[in-house]
Every structure is written in C-alpha cells, then in structure tokens.
Tab-separated table of C-alpha atoms in Angstrom:
chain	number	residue	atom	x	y	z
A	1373	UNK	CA	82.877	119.841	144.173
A	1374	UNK	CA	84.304	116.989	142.455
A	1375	UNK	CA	82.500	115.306	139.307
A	1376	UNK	CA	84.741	112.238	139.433
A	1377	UNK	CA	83.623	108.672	139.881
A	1378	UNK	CA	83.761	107.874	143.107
A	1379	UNK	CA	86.010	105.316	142.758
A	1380	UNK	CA	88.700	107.453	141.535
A	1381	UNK	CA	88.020	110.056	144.155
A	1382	UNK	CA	91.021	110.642	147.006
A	1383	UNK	CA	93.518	108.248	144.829
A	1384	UNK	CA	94.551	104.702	145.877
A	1385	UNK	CA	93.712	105.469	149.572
A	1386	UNK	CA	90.101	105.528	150.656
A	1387	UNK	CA	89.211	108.662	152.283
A	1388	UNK	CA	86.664	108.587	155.599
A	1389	UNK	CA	83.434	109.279	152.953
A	1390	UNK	CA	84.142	105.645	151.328
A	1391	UNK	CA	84.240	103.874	154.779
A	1392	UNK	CA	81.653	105.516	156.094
A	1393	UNK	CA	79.805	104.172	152.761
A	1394	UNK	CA	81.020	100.578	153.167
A	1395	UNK	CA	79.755	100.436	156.412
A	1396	UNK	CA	75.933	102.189	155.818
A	1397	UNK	CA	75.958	99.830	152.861
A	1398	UNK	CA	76.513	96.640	155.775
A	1399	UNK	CA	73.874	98.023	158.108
A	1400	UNK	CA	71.262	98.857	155.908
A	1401	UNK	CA	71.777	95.168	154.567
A	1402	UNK	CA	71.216	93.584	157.689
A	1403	UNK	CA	68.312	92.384	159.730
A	1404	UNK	CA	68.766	95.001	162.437
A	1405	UNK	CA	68.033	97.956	159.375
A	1406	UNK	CA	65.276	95.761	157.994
A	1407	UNK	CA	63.637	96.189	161.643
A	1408	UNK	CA	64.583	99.594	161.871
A	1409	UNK	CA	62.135	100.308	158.787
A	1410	UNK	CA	59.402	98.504	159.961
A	1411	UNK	CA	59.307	100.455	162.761
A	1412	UNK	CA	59.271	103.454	161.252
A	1413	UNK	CA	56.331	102.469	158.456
A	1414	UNK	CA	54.460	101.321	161.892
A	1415	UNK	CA	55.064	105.053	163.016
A	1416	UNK	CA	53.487	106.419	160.284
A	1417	UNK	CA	50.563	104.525	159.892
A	1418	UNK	CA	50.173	104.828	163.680
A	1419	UNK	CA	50.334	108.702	163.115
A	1420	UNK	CA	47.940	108.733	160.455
A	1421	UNK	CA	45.479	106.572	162.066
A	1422	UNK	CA	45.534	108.176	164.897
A	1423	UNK	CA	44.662	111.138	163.530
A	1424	UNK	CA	47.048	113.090	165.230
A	1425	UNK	CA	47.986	117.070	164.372
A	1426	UNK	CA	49.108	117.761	160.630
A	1427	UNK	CA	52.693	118.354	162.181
A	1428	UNK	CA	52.800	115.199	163.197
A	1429	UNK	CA	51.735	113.668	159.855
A	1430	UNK	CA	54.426	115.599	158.001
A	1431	UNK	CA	57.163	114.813	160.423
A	1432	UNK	CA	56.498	111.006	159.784
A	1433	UNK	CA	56.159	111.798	155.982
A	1434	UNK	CA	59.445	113.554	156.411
A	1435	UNK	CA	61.422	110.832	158.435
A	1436	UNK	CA	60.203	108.042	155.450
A	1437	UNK	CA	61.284	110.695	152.921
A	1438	UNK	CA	64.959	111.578	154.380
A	1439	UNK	CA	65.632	107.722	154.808
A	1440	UNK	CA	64.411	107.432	151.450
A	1441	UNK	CA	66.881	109.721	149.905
A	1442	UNK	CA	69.772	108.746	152.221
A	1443	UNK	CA	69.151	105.039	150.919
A	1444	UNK	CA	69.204	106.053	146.759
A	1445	UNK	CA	72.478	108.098	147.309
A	1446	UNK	CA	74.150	104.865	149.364
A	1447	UNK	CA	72.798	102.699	146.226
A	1448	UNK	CA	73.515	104.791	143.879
A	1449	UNK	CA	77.190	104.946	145.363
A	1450	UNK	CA	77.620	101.267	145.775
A	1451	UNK	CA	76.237	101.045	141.941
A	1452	UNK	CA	79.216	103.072	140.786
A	1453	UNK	CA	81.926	101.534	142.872
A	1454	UNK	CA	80.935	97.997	141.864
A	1455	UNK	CA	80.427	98.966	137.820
A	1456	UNK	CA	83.976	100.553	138.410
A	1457	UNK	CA	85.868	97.303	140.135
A	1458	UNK	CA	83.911	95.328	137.419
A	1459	UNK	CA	85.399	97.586	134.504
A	1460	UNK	CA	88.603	97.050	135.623
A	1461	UNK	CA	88.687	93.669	136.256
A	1462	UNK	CA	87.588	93.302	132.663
A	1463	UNK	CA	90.107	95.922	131.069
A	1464	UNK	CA	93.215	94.080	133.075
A	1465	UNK	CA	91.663	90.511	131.689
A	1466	UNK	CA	91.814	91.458	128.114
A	1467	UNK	CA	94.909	93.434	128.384
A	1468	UNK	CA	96.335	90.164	130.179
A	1469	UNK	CA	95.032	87.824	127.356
A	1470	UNK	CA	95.912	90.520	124.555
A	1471	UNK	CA	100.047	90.058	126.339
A	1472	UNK	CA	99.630	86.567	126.392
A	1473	UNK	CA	98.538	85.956	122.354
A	1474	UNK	CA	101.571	88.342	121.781
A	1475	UNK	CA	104.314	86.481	123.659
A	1476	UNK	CA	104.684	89.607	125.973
A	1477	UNK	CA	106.038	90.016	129.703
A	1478	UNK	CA	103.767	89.839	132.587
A	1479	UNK	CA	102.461	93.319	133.565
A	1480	UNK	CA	99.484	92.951	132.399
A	1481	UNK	CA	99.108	89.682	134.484
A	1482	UNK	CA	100.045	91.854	137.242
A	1483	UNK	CA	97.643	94.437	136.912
A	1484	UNK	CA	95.043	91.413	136.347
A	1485	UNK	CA	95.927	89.913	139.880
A	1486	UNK	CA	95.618	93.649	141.493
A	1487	UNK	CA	92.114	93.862	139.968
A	1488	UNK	CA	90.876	90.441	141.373
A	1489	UNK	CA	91.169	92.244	145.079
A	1490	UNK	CA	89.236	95.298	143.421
A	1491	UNK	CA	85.854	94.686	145.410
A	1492	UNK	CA	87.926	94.803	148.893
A	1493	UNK	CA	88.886	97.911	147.862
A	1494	UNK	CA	85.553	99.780	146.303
C-alpha cells in the first residue's frame, strides 16, 4: 500500500483510480447527485416512520452511512490533489521570480507555465 500523496502516485500519467476520482468528484457536484440524496434521506425517514422491521431500519442507516464514507474519501482526495497543484504552482512562481532577480535563463519560467495547467491534471 502506498503512503504517497496522491498526486505523486503512478508518475506523470494518471492511472484509472484518478479518473475514476475526477469523474465521482463531477457527479456528486451536480444536480442529478443532489437528487440522488434526497431520495435516499426520503427513504429513510419513510422507513422509520413507517415503522417497518429493524432490518429495514439498519439497511437505510447503512446506505446513508456507506455514501457517507464514500463522499469524505472523494473530498478528502480532491483536498489533497488541489493543496498539491496549489503548492506547485507556488514553488515554480518563486523559483521563476527568484531566476528573474538573478538575471538567470528561463527554466524556471518553464516549469512556472507547466504548473499553470496543474489543475487539468490533478
């Protein structure tokens, strides 16, 4: 198991894990998810006031509590992928004005203009 941000996970290429990501992180941001959660706190308040079977109950407490945790490890991933771009965008900007106060060649500007694009990448 890696212990790497995951960000620097699988190199410059994005492996299957960070698309899958990108795209939960779309869907649970759009109006179609936002539905998809109301209809699932209707379902358990319907079960409960129903009074329906215990096994019921804790099925709906389980569905709300499984989308709960899916949801904090997509944020939680999307946290860490943004603070990364952001880090790098501001390491490549100071080494880029640090070159430029010292007369230096471009490379850092270079780097600078890579890290711009960062947040297509993460």
């Amino acid at each position: 198991m890696a212990l790497r941000h995951p960000a620097d996970r699988g190199g410059a290429r994005r492996g299957r894990f960070a698309h899958l990501a990108e795209k939960s992180s779309h869907f649970t941001s759009s109006p179609t998810f936002f539905i998809v959660c109301l209809t699932l706190i209707a379902l358990f308040i319907a079960v409960h006031a129903a009074h329906l079977p215990l096994e019921w109950q804790l099925l709906a407490g389980d569905l709300m509590t499984a989308v709960t945790l899916l949801l904090l490890a997509l944020l939680k991933n999307s946290e860490l992928r943004a603070e990364h771009a952001i880090q790098r965008k501001l390491d490549a900007l100071a080494a880029a004005l640090l070159e430029q106060r010292e007369g230096k060649g471009s490379e850092a500007a270079d780097e600078l203009r890579k890290a711009i694009r960062m947040e297509e990448e993460t």
